[in-house]
Amino acid sequence: MGLLISLLSQSELKRLKRENAQYMRDLCVMTACLHYSQAAKNKKISLLKSLVRFQTFVKSVATQGGIKQKERSKEVLFPSETVVASKRNGSPLISIDCASVLEGTQKFKEEFGERYCINGRDHLMPPFKIGSLLSVIREDTEGDRRRLALYIHNDKSAFRNIFPREVLCSEGVLGLLRSHFVLWPWDVTEKVNERMLMNELSRCPREISRVVTAVLEQVDRNVDLFPFLIVFKMMNERELKMVDYTTGAFSPTQAREKLISCMDD
């Protein structure tokens, strides 16, 4: 903790003291990964601009076809410098020789656990669903009307370790995902697996295919927007509506607030 505090300016310390304890913990987690360099500052500016463009883009996608979305404030939380994740992981969460969506989701869950839920963190494993996305939609969301949450990962993102470990596996976010959401995962680090996702989406309700395809095409310009958690709700047996989303730069508190708002929409 002493090292984290020493990295912050006096003005930032005063601001942190005014915030609640949860907010401070979130900032400390992210501040631990900071690098004070001009390159990092330039990366922050680039990422901020990309996020603004992406937020505008998502709103335009969500409003097509009569879909309306509430205005959200304070979309992304940034500490005083950009966040730099740890060293690139050796292999993706889904290998390039994956033969099916079923095998891919199984591999994703296994690799995710090995990477982020070891050393006493087994209880923090997210409730990932195994199998095709269409079967998950039909079997798990239609009956009790739980929201569908798609977790889309990319190891090329600067947030590839911070978001899954500190946000997705945080107790506040996990509690909501386990109780009110159906969570389906995929990894698009490798192009072959991105194409497999596109093929899977073609079998799903048109709205989910349209939104996810458009999002992936847009973020190709800045991979640091990954990972995504995109939430949909069932409108009827054949129709889904995008409710909201998070990006890799979200804090645990912000992600939890987003999920709560998705439950109310």
Short mmCIF file of C-alpha atoms in Angstrom, two decimals:
data_model
loop_
_atom_site.label_atom_id
_atom_site.label_comp_id
_atom_site.label_asym_id
_atom_site.label_seq_id
_atom_site.Cartn_x
_atom_site.Cartn_y
_atom_site.Cartn_z
CA MET A 1 0.00 0.00 0.00
CA GLY A 2 2.87 2.40 0.83
CA LEU A 3 4.27 1.98 -2.69
CA LEU A 4 0.90 2.71 -4.27
CA ILE A 5 0.38 5.86 -2.22
CA SER A 6 3.87 7.11 -3.06
CA LEU A 7 3.02 6.95 -6.76
CA LEU A 8 0.15 9.39 -6.37
CA SER A 9 0.36 13.17 -6.23
CA GLN A 10 -0.86 15.16 -3.23
CA SER A 11 -3.93 16.35 -5.09
CA GLU A 12 -4.80 12.77 -6.03
CA LEU A 13 -4.36 11.64 -2.44
CA LYS A 14 -6.79 14.30 -1.26
CA ARG A 15 -9.27 13.24 -3.91
CA LEU A 16 -8.94 9.58 -2.96
CA LYS A 17 -9.60 10.36 0.69
CA ARG A 18 -12.88 11.94 -0.26
CA GLU A 19 -14.03 8.84 -2.09
CA ASN A 20 -15.49 5.81 -0.36
CA ALA A 21 -13.37 2.82 0.64
CA GLN A 22 -14.50 0.63 -2.24
CA TYR A 23 -13.59 3.26 -4.81
CA MET A 24 -10.13 3.62 -3.27
CA ARG A 25 -9.49 -0.13 -3.44
CA ASP A 26 -10.43 -0.16 -7.11
CA LEU A 27 -7.99 2.64 -7.89
CA CYS A 28 -5.20 0.99 -5.91
CA VAL A 29 -5.58 -2.25 -7.87
CA MET A 30 -5.19 -0.39 -11.14
CA THR A 31 -2.49 2.01 -9.91
CA ALA A 32 -0.27 -0.97 -9.06
CA CYS A 33 0.21 -1.52 -12.79
CA LEU A 34 1.20 2.04 -13.73
CA HIS A 35 4.38 3.06 -15.55
CA TYR A 36 5.44 6.70 -15.39
CA SER A 37 6.71 7.22 -18.92
CA GLN A 38 5.86 9.42 -21.86
CA ALA A 39 4.92 6.34 -23.88
CA ALA A 40 2.35 5.40 -21.25
CA LYS A 41 0.88 8.91 -21.32
CA ASN A 42 0.59 8.76 -25.10
CA LYS A 43 -1.09 5.36 -24.84
CA LYS A 44 -3.62 6.77 -22.37
CA ILE A 45 -4.54 9.59 -24.76
CA SER A 46 -4.93 7.15 -27.65
CA LEU A 47 -7.09 4.80 -25.61
CA LEU A 48 -9.28 7.61 -24.31
CA LYS A 49 -9.94 8.81 -27.86
CA SER A 50 -10.75 5.28 -28.98
CA LEU A 51 -13.16 4.80 -26.10
CA VAL A 52 -15.00 8.02 -26.93
CA ARG A 53 -15.32 6.92 -30.57
CA PHE A 54 -16.44 3.46 -29.49
CA GLN A 55 -19.08 4.76 -27.06
CA THR A 56 -20.53 6.91 -29.86
CA PHE A 57 -20.47 3.93 -32.18
CA VAL A 58 -22.26 1.60 -29.73
CA LYS A 59 -25.02 4.15 -29.20
CA SER A 60 -25.54 4.33 -32.97
CA VAL A 61 -25.66 0.53 -33.23
CA ALA A 62 -28.09 0.22 -30.32
CA THR A 63 -30.51 2.80 -31.73
CA GLN A 64 -30.86 1.10 -35.13
CA GLY A 65 -34.07 -0.82 -35.58
CA GLY A 66 -36.00 1.12 -32.95
CA ILE A 67 -33.80 0.15 -30.00
CA LYS A 68 -33.38 2.82 -27.35
CA GLN A 69 -30.64 3.00 -24.77
CA LYS A 70 -30.39 5.12 -21.63
CA GLU A 71 -27.68 7.73 -21.47
CA ARG A 72 -24.84 6.68 -19.19
CA SER A 73 -22.50 9.04 -17.39
CA LYS A 74 -18.91 8.42 -16.34
CA GLU A 75 -18.50 5.47 -18.70
CA VAL A 76 -14.86 4.70 -17.99
CA LEU A 77 -12.72 5.24 -14.94
CA PHE A 78 -9.05 6.07 -15.39
CA PRO A 79 -6.42 6.67 -12.73
CA SER A 80 -3.81 9.37 -13.18
CA GLU A 81 -1.87 7.37 -15.78
CA THR A 82 -2.71 4.67 -18.27
CA VAL A 83 -2.84 1.06 -17.11
CA VAL A 84 -0.30 -1.39 -18.47
CA ALA A 85 -1.03 -5.06 -17.99
CA SER A 86 1.49 -7.74 -17.14
CA LYS A 87 3.56 -9.71 -19.66
CA ARG A 88 1.75 -11.34 -22.59
CA ASN A 89 0.28 -14.71 -21.71
CA GLY A 90 1.85 -17.67 -23.49
CA SER A 91 -1.22 -19.19 -25.19
CA PRO A 92 -4.76 -17.94 -25.85
CA LEU A 93 -7.75 -19.07 -23.85
CA ILE A 94 -8.96 -20.98 -26.92
CA SER A 95 -6.33 -22.74 -29.03
CA ILE A 96 -6.23 -22.41 -32.81
CA ASP A 97 -6.89 -26.15 -33.29
CA CYS A 98 -10.25 -26.00 -31.53
CA ALA A 99 -12.69 -28.16 -33.53
CA SER A 100 -16.07 -26.91 -32.25
CA VAL A 101 -17.79 -24.26 -30.17
CA LEU A 102 -18.40 -26.85 -27.44
CA GLU A 103 -14.70 -27.67 -27.29
CA GLY A 104 -13.85 -23.97 -27.43
CA THR A 105 -15.98 -23.05 -24.43
CA GLN A 106 -14.64 -26.02 -22.48
CA LYS A 107 -11.07 -24.99 -23.26
CA PHE A 108 -11.84 -21.37 -22.39
CA LYS A 109 -13.18 -22.31 -18.95
CA GLU A 110 -10.22 -24.59 -18.20
CA GLU A 111 -7.60 -22.07 -19.31
CA PHE A 112 -9.35 -19.19 -17.54
CA GLY A 113 -9.29 -21.12 -14.29
CA GLU A 114 -5.62 -21.99 -14.69
CA ARG A 115 -4.74 -18.40 -15.45
CA TYR A 116 -6.88 -16.35 -13.06
CA CYS A 117 -8.39 -18.65 -10.40
CA ILE A 118 -5.47 -20.56 -8.88
CA ASN A 119 -3.69 -20.24 -5.53
CA GLY A 120 -6.79 -20.12 -3.38
CA ARG A 121 -8.98 -18.29 -5.89
CA ASP A 122 -11.05 -21.30 -7.02
CA HIS A 123 -14.16 -19.80 -5.44
CA LEU A 124 -13.84 -16.77 -7.75
CA MET A 125 -14.41 -18.74 -10.97
CA PRO A 126 -17.06 -17.03 -13.11
CA PRO A 127 -20.13 -19.15 -14.03
CA PHE A 128 -19.22 -19.68 -17.68
CA LYS A 129 -21.72 -21.71 -19.72
CA ILE A 130 -20.41 -24.54 -21.89
CA GLY A 131 -21.82 -25.26 -25.34
CA SER A 132 -23.16 -23.40 -28.34
CA LEU A 133 -24.42 -19.85 -27.88
CA LEU A 134 -27.78 -20.72 -29.42
CA SER A 135 -28.34 -23.59 -27.00
CA VAL A 136 -27.45 -21.31 -24.08
CA ILE A 137 -29.95 -18.71 -25.28
CA ARG A 138 -32.72 -21.29 -25.65
CA GLU A 139 -32.09 -23.32 -22.51
CA ASP A 140 -30.88 -20.78 -19.98
CA THR A 141 -32.43 -17.40 -20.77
CA GLU A 142 -35.92 -18.14 -22.07
CA GLY A 143 -37.21 -19.88 -18.96
CA ASP A 144 -36.44 -17.43 -16.17
CA ARG A 145 -35.66 -14.38 -18.35
CA ARG A 146 -32.17 -13.91 -17.02
CA ARG A 147 -29.97 -11.50 -18.96
CA LEU A 148 -27.44 -12.93 -21.40
CA ALA A 149 -23.88 -11.66 -20.85
CA LEU A 150 -21.27 -12.31 -23.53
CA TYR A 151 -17.68 -12.15 -22.33
CA ILE A 152 -15.36 -11.58 -25.30
CA HIS A 153 -11.65 -11.80 -24.51
CA ASN A 154 -8.53 -10.85 -26.48
CA ASP A 155 -5.01 -11.48 -25.19
CA LYS A 156 -3.64 -8.63 -27.29
CA SER A 157 -5.37 -6.07 -25.06
CA ALA A 158 -3.49 -4.20 -22.34
CA PHE A 159 -6.34 -5.16 -19.99
CA ARG A 160 -6.16 -8.90 -20.71
CA ASN A 161 -5.13 -9.68 -17.12
CA ILE A 162 -6.49 -6.77 -15.11
CA PHE A 163 -10.13 -7.04 -16.19
CA PRO A 164 -10.66 -10.80 -15.81
CA ARG A 165 -8.72 -11.09 -12.55
CA GLU A 166 -9.70 -7.89 -10.76
CA VAL A 167 -13.11 -7.09 -12.29
CA LEU A 168 -14.78 -10.23 -13.63
CA CYS A 169 -13.54 -12.27 -10.65
CA SER A 170 -14.40 -9.63 -8.05
CA GLU A 171 -16.96 -10.79 -5.50
CA GLY A 172 -19.40 -7.97 -6.24
CA VAL A 173 -19.50 -8.71 -9.97
CA LEU A 174 -19.49 -12.48 -9.47
CA GLY A 175 -22.48 -12.36 -7.15
CA LEU A 176 -24.58 -10.61 -9.78
CA LEU A 177 -23.42 -12.84 -12.63
CA ARG A 178 -24.25 -16.00 -10.69
CA SER A 179 -27.69 -14.83 -9.62
CA HIS A 180 -29.06 -12.80 -12.52
CA PHE A 181 -27.08 -13.51 -15.70
CA VAL A 182 -26.18 -16.29 -18.11
CA LEU A 183 -22.49 -15.88 -18.93
CA TRP A 184 -21.13 -17.22 -22.23
CA PRO A 185 -17.41 -16.81 -23.05
CA TRP A 186 -15.28 -16.64 -26.17
CA ASP A 187 -11.73 -15.64 -27.07
CA VAL A 188 -10.95 -13.80 -30.32
CA THR A 189 -7.17 -13.50 -29.88
CA GLU A 190 -6.68 -15.68 -32.95
CA LYS A 191 -8.47 -14.81 -36.19
CA VAL A 192 -9.54 -18.41 -36.73
CA ASN A 193 -11.47 -18.29 -33.47
CA GLU A 194 -12.97 -14.91 -34.34
CA ARG A 195 -14.29 -16.48 -37.55
CA MET A 196 -15.71 -19.38 -35.53
CA LEU A 197 -17.55 -16.86 -33.36
CA MET A 198 -18.95 -15.14 -36.46
CA ASN A 199 -20.19 -18.48 -37.72
CA GLU A 200 -21.82 -19.21 -34.37
CA LEU A 201 -23.49 -15.81 -34.31
CA SER A 202 -25.04 -16.47 -37.72
CA ARG A 203 -27.17 -19.17 -36.07
CA CYS A 204 -28.40 -16.86 -33.32
CA PRO A 205 -31.14 -14.20 -33.24
CA ARG A 206 -30.33 -11.45 -35.73
CA GLU A 207 -29.91 -8.65 -33.18
CA ILE A 208 -27.14 -10.36 -31.21
CA SER A 209 -25.33 -11.24 -34.44
CA ARG A 210 -25.63 -7.68 -35.74
CA VAL A 211 -24.42 -6.01 -32.56
CA VAL A 212 -21.46 -8.29 -31.83
CA THR A 213 -20.31 -8.28 -35.47
CA ALA A 214 -20.45 -4.48 -35.58
CA VAL A 215 -18.57 -4.19 -32.27
CA LEU A 216 -15.77 -6.50 -33.40
CA GLU A 217 -15.38 -4.63 -36.67
CA GLN A 218 -15.15 -1.32 -34.81
CA VAL A 219 -12.66 -2.37 -32.12
CA ASP A 220 -10.29 -3.76 -34.71
CA ARG A 221 -8.86 -0.21 -34.66
CA ASN A 222 -7.91 -0.41 -30.98
CA VAL A 223 -7.59 -3.82 -29.36
CA ASP A 224 -7.21 -2.28 -25.89
CA LEU A 225 -10.98 -1.87 -25.70
CA PHE A 226 -11.13 -5.61 -24.93
CA PRO A 227 -12.29 -7.51 -22.92
CA PHE A 228 -16.01 -6.87 -23.45
CA LEU A 229 -19.00 -7.85 -21.38
CA ILE A 230 -22.06 -7.24 -23.58
CA VAL A 231 -25.49 -7.71 -21.99
CA PHE A 232 -28.69 -8.65 -23.82
CA LYS A 233 -32.24 -9.24 -22.63
CA MET A 234 -34.86 -11.55 -24.10
CA MET A 235 -37.76 -9.63 -25.60
CA ASN A 236 -39.61 -12.73 -26.81
CA GLU A 237 -38.75 -16.24 -28.03
CA ARG A 238 -36.89 -14.96 -31.08
CA GLU A 239 -35.75 -11.47 -30.20
CA LEU A 240 -32.88 -10.13 -28.10
CA LYS A 241 -32.06 -6.53 -27.25
CA MET A 242 -28.67 -5.15 -26.28
CA VAL A 243 -28.96 -3.46 -22.88
CA ASP A 244 -25.43 -2.26 -22.10
CA TYR A 245 -21.75 -3.22 -22.10
CA THR A 246 -18.43 -2.79 -20.31
CA THR A 247 -14.91 -2.48 -21.73
CA GLY A 248 -11.57 -3.58 -20.35
CA ALA A 249 -10.90 -0.22 -18.65
CA PHE A 250 -13.85 -0.52 -16.24
CA SER A 251 -13.22 -0.81 -12.50
CA PRO A 252 -14.99 -3.44 -10.33
CA THR A 253 -17.37 -0.80 -8.98
CA GLN A 254 -18.26 0.48 -12.43
CA ALA A 255 -18.83 -3.01 -13.81
CA ARG A 256 -21.07 -3.88 -10.88
CA GLU A 257 -23.10 -0.69 -11.35
CA LYS A 258 -23.51 -1.50 -15.04
CA LEU A 259 -24.82 -4.98 -14.28
CA ILE A 260 -27.27 -3.62 -11.73
CA SER A 261 -28.57 -1.12 -14.30
CA CYS A 262 -28.93 -3.95 -16.82
CA MET A 263 -31.16 -5.83 -14.38
CA ASP A 264 -33.48 -2.82 -14.16
CA ASP A 265 -33.77 -2.16 -17.91
#
